[in-house]
mmCIF file of C-alpha atoms in Angstrom:
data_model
loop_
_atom_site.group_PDB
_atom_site.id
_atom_site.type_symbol
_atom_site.label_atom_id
_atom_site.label_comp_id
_atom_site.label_asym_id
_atom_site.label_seq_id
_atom_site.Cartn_x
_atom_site.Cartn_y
_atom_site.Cartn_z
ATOM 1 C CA UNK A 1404 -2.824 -13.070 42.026
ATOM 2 C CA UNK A 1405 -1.275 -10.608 39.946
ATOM 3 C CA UNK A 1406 -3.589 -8.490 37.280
ATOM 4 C CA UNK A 1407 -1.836 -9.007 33.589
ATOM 5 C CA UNK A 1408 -0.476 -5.622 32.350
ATOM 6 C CA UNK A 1409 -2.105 -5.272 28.666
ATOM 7 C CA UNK A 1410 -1.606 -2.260 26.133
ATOM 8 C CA UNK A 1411 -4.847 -0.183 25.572
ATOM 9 C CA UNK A 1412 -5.741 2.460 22.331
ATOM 10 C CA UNK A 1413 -6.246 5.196 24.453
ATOM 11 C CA UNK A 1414 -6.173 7.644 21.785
ATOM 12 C CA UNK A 1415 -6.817 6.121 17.854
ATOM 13 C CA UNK A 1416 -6.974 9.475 15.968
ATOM 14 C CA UNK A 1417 -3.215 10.178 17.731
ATOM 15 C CA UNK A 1418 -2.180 7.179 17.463
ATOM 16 C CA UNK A 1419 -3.019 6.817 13.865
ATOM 17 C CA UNK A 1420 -1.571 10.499 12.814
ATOM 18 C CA UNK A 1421 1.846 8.825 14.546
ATOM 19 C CA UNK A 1422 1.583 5.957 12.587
ATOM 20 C CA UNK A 1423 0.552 7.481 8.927
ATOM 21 C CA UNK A 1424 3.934 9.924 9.471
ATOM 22 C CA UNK A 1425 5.958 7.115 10.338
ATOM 23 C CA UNK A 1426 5.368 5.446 7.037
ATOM 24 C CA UNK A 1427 5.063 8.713 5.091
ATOM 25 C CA UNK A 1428 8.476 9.585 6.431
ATOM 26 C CA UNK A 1429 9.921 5.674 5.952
ATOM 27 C CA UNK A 1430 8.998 5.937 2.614
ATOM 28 C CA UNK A 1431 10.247 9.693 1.784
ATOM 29 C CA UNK A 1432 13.954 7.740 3.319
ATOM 30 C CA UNK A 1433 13.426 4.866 1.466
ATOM 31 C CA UNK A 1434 12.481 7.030 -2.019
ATOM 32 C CA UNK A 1435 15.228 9.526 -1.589
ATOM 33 C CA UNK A 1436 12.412 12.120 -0.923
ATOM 34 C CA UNK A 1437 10.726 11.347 -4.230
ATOM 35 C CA UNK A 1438 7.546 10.420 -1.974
ATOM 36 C CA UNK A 1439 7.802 13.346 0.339
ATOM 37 C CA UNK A 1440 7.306 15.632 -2.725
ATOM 38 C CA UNK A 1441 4.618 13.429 -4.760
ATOM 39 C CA UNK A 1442 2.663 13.053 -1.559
ATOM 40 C CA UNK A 1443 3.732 14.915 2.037
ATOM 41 C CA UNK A 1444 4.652 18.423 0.980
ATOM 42 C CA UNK A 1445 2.613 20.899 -0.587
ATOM 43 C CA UNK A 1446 4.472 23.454 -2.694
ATOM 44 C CA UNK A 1447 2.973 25.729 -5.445
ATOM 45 C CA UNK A 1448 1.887 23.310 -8.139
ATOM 46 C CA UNK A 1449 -0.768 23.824 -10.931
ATOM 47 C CA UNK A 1450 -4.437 24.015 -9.959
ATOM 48 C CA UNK A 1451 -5.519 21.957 -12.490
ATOM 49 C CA UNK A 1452 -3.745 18.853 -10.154
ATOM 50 C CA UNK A 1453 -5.668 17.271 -8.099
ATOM 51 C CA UNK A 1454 -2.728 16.337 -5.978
ATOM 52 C CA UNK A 1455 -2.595 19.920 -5.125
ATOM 53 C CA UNK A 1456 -5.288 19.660 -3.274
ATOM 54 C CA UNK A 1457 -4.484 16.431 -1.501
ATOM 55 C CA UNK A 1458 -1.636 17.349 -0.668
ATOM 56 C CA UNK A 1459 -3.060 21.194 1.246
ATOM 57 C CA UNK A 1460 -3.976 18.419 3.778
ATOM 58 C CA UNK A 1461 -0.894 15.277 3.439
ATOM 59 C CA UNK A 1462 1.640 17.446 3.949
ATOM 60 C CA UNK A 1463 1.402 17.338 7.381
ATOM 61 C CA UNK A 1464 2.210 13.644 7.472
ATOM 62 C CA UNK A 1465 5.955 13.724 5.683
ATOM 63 C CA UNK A 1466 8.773 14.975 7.531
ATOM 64 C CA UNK A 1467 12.302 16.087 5.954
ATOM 65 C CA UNK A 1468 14.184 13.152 8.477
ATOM 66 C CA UNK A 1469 13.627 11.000 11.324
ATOM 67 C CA UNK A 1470 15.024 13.883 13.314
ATOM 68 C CA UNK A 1471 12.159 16.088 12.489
ATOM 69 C CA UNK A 1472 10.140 13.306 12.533
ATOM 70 C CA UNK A 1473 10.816 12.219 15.988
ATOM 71 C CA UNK A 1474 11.061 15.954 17.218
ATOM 72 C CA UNK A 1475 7.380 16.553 16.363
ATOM 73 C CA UNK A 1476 5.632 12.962 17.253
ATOM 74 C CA UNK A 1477 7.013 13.472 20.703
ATOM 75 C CA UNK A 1478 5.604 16.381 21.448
ATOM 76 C CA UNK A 1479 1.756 15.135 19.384
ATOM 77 C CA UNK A 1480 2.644 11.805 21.391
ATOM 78 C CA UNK A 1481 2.683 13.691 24.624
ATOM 79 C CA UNK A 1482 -0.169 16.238 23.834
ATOM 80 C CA UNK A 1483 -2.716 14.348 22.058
ATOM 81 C CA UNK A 1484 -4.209 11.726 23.863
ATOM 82 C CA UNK A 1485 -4.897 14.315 26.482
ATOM 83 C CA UNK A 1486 -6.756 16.260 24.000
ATOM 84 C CA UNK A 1487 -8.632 13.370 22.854
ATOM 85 C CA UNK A 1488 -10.036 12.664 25.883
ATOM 86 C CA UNK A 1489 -11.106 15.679 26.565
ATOM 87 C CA UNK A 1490 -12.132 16.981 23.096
ATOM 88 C CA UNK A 1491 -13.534 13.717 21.254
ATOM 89 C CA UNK A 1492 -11.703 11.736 18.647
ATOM 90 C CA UNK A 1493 -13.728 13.531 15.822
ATOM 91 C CA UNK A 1494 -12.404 17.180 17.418
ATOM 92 C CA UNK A 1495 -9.088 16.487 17.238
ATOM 93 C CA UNK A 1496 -9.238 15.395 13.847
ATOM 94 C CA UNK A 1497 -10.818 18.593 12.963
ATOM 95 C CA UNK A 1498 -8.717 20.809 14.646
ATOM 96 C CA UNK A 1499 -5.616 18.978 12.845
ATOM 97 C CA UNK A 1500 -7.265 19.026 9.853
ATOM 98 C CA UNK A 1501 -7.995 22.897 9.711
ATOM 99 C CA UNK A 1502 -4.699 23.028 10.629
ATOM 100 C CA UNK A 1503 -3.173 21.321 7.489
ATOM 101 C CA UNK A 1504 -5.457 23.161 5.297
ATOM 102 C CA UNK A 1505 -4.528 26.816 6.563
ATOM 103 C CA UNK A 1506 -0.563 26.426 6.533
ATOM 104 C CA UNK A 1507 -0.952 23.995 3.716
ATOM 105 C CA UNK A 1508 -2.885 27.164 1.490
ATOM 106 C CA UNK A 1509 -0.976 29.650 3.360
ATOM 107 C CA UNK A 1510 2.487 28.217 1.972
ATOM 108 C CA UNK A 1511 0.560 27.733 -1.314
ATOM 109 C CA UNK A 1512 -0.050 31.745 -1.684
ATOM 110 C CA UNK A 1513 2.992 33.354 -0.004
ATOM 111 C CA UNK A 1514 6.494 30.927 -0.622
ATOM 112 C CA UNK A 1515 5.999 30.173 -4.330
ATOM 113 C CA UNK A 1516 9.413 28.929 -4.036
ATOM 114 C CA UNK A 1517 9.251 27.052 -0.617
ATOM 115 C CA UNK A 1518 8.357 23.442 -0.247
ATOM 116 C CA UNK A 1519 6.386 22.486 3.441
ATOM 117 C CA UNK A 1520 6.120 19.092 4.871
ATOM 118 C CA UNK A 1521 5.792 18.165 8.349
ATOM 119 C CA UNK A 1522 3.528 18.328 11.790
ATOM 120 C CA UNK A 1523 5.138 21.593 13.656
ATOM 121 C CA UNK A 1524 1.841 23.126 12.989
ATOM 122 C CA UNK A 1525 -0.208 20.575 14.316
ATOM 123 C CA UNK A 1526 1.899 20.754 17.320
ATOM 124 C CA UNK A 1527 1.913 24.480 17.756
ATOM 125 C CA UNK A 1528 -2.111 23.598 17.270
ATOM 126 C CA UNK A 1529 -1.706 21.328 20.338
ATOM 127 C CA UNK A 1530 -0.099 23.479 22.470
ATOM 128 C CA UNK A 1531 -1.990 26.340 22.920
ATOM 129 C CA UNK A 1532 -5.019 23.965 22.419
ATOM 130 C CA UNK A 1533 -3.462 22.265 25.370
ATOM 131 C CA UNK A 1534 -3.232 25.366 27.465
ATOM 132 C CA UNK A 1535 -6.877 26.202 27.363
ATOM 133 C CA UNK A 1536 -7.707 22.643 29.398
ATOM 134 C CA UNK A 1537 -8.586 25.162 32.192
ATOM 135 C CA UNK A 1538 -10.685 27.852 30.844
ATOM 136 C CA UNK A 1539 -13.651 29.426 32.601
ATOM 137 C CA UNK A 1540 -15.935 32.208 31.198
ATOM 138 C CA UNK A 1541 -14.563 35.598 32.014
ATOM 139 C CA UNK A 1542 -11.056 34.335 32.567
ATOM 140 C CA UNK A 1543 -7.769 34.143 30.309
ATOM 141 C CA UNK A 1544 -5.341 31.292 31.685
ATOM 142 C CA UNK A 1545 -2.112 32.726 32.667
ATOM 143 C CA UNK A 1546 -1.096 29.206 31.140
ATOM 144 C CA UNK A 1547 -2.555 30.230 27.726
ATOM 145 C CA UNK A 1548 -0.891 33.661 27.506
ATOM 146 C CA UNK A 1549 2.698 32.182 29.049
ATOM 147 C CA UNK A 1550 2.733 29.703 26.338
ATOM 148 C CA UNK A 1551 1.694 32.000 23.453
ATOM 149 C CA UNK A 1552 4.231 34.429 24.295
ATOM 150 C CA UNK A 1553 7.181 31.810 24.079
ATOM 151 C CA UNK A 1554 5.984 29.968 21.573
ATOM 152 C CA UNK A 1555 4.973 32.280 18.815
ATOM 153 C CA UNK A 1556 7.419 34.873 20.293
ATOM 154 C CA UNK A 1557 10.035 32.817 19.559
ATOM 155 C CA UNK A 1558 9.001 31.588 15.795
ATOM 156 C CA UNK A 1559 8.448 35.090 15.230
ATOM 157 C CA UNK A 1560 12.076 36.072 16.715
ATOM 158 C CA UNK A 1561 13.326 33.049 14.251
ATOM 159 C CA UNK A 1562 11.398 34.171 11.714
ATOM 160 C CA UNK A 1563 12.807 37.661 11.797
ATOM 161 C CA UNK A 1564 16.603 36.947 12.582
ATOM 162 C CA UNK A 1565 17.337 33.316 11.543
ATOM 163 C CA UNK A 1566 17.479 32.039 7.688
ATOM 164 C CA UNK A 1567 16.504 28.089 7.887
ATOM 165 C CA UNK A 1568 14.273 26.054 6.626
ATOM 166 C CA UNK A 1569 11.553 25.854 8.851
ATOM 167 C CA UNK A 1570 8.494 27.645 8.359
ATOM 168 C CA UNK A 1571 7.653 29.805 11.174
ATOM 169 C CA UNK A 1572 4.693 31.095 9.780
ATOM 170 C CA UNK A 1573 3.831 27.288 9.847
ATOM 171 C CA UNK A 1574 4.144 27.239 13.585
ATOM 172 C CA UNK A 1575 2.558 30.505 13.829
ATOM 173 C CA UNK A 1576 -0.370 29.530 12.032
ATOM 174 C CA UNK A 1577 -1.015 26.202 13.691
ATOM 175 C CA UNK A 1578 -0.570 27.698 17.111
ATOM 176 C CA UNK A 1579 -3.412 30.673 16.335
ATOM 177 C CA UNK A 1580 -5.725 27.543 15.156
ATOM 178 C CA UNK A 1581 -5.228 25.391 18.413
ATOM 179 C CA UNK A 1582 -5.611 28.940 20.445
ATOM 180 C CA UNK A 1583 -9.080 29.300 18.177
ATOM 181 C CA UNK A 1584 -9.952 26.136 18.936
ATOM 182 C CA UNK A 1585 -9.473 26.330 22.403
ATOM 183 C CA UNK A 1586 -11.271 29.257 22.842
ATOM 184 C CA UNK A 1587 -14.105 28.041 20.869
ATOM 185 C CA UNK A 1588 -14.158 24.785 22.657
ATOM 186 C CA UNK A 1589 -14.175 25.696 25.664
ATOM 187 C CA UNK A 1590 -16.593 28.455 25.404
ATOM 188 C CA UNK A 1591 -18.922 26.074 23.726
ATOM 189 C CA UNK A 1592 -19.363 24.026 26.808
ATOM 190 C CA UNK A 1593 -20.037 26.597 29.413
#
């Protein structure tokens, strides 16, 4: 007799991140963007509002389109449940919090003029997070330093020689807090 095939939650705090940017960024499409900026981007605002503060962490959550949307929840979708596992649910949600807060009061003190929604920096978090799965005392993975030099060599190329609208410094940021992280980790349980 066959065994029935049944869905598990393998990995909530992922799988609810996924879930709270799909409806930030359904709503930001179905607002015109009027939700995106009252909620999911943080921007220099007055800080007397209290939704300055809220949003330091939400912005994380709204995305500028589905494309960006589905660009970075591939990439969490792939990376986190790994990291889950082997961090704890309660890690993960730190590490992704600390990295909302830095790029989210980063943006806030350097592009006064610049608008920031979206997860790249909680995926550049994940990444070199990611590459740290390995580490040993007295040892640098040659994954860790392979994917630090393309990933933040390459935002900091873009940074220097492209004009866009993404926010390198975002990526930058969130990749230095999931190498942190790692390091701390990982060093923590030897």
């Amino acid at each position: 007799m066959k065994k029935k095939l049944k869905i598990t939650l393998n990995s909530p705090v992922i799988l609810m991140f996924v879930f709270v940017c799909l409806a930030a960024t359904l709503l930001g499409e179905l607002t015109g963007g009027r939700t995106t900026e009252l909620l999911f981007m943080t921007y220099h605002s007055s800080l007397t509002n209290p939704m300055t503060y809220l949003r330091f962490f939400t912005h994380i959550f709204g995305h500028s389109g589905w494309e960006h949307f589905v660009g970075n929840t591939a990439y969490i979708l792939l990376l986190g449940p790994m990291l889950e596992e082997k961090y704890g649910s309660r890690t993960l949600l730190e590490v992704i919090g600390l990295t909302a807060l830095i790029t989210g009061v980063v943006n806030y003190l350097l592009f006064w003029n610049t608008g920031l929604c979206g997860a790249s920096g909680v995926v550049f978090a994940l990444i070199l997070l990611s590459s740290f799965t390995g580490f040993r005392e007295g040892e640098l993975p040659l994954t860790f330093l392979l994917a630090a030099l393309i990933y933040l060599g390459q935002q900091v190329l873009n940074g220097v020689f492209t004009v866009d609208n993404v926010s390198n410094l975002s990526h930058i940021l969130g990749g230095l807090t999931g190498a942190f992280a790692g390091y701390v980790l990982n060093r923590q349980k030897l």
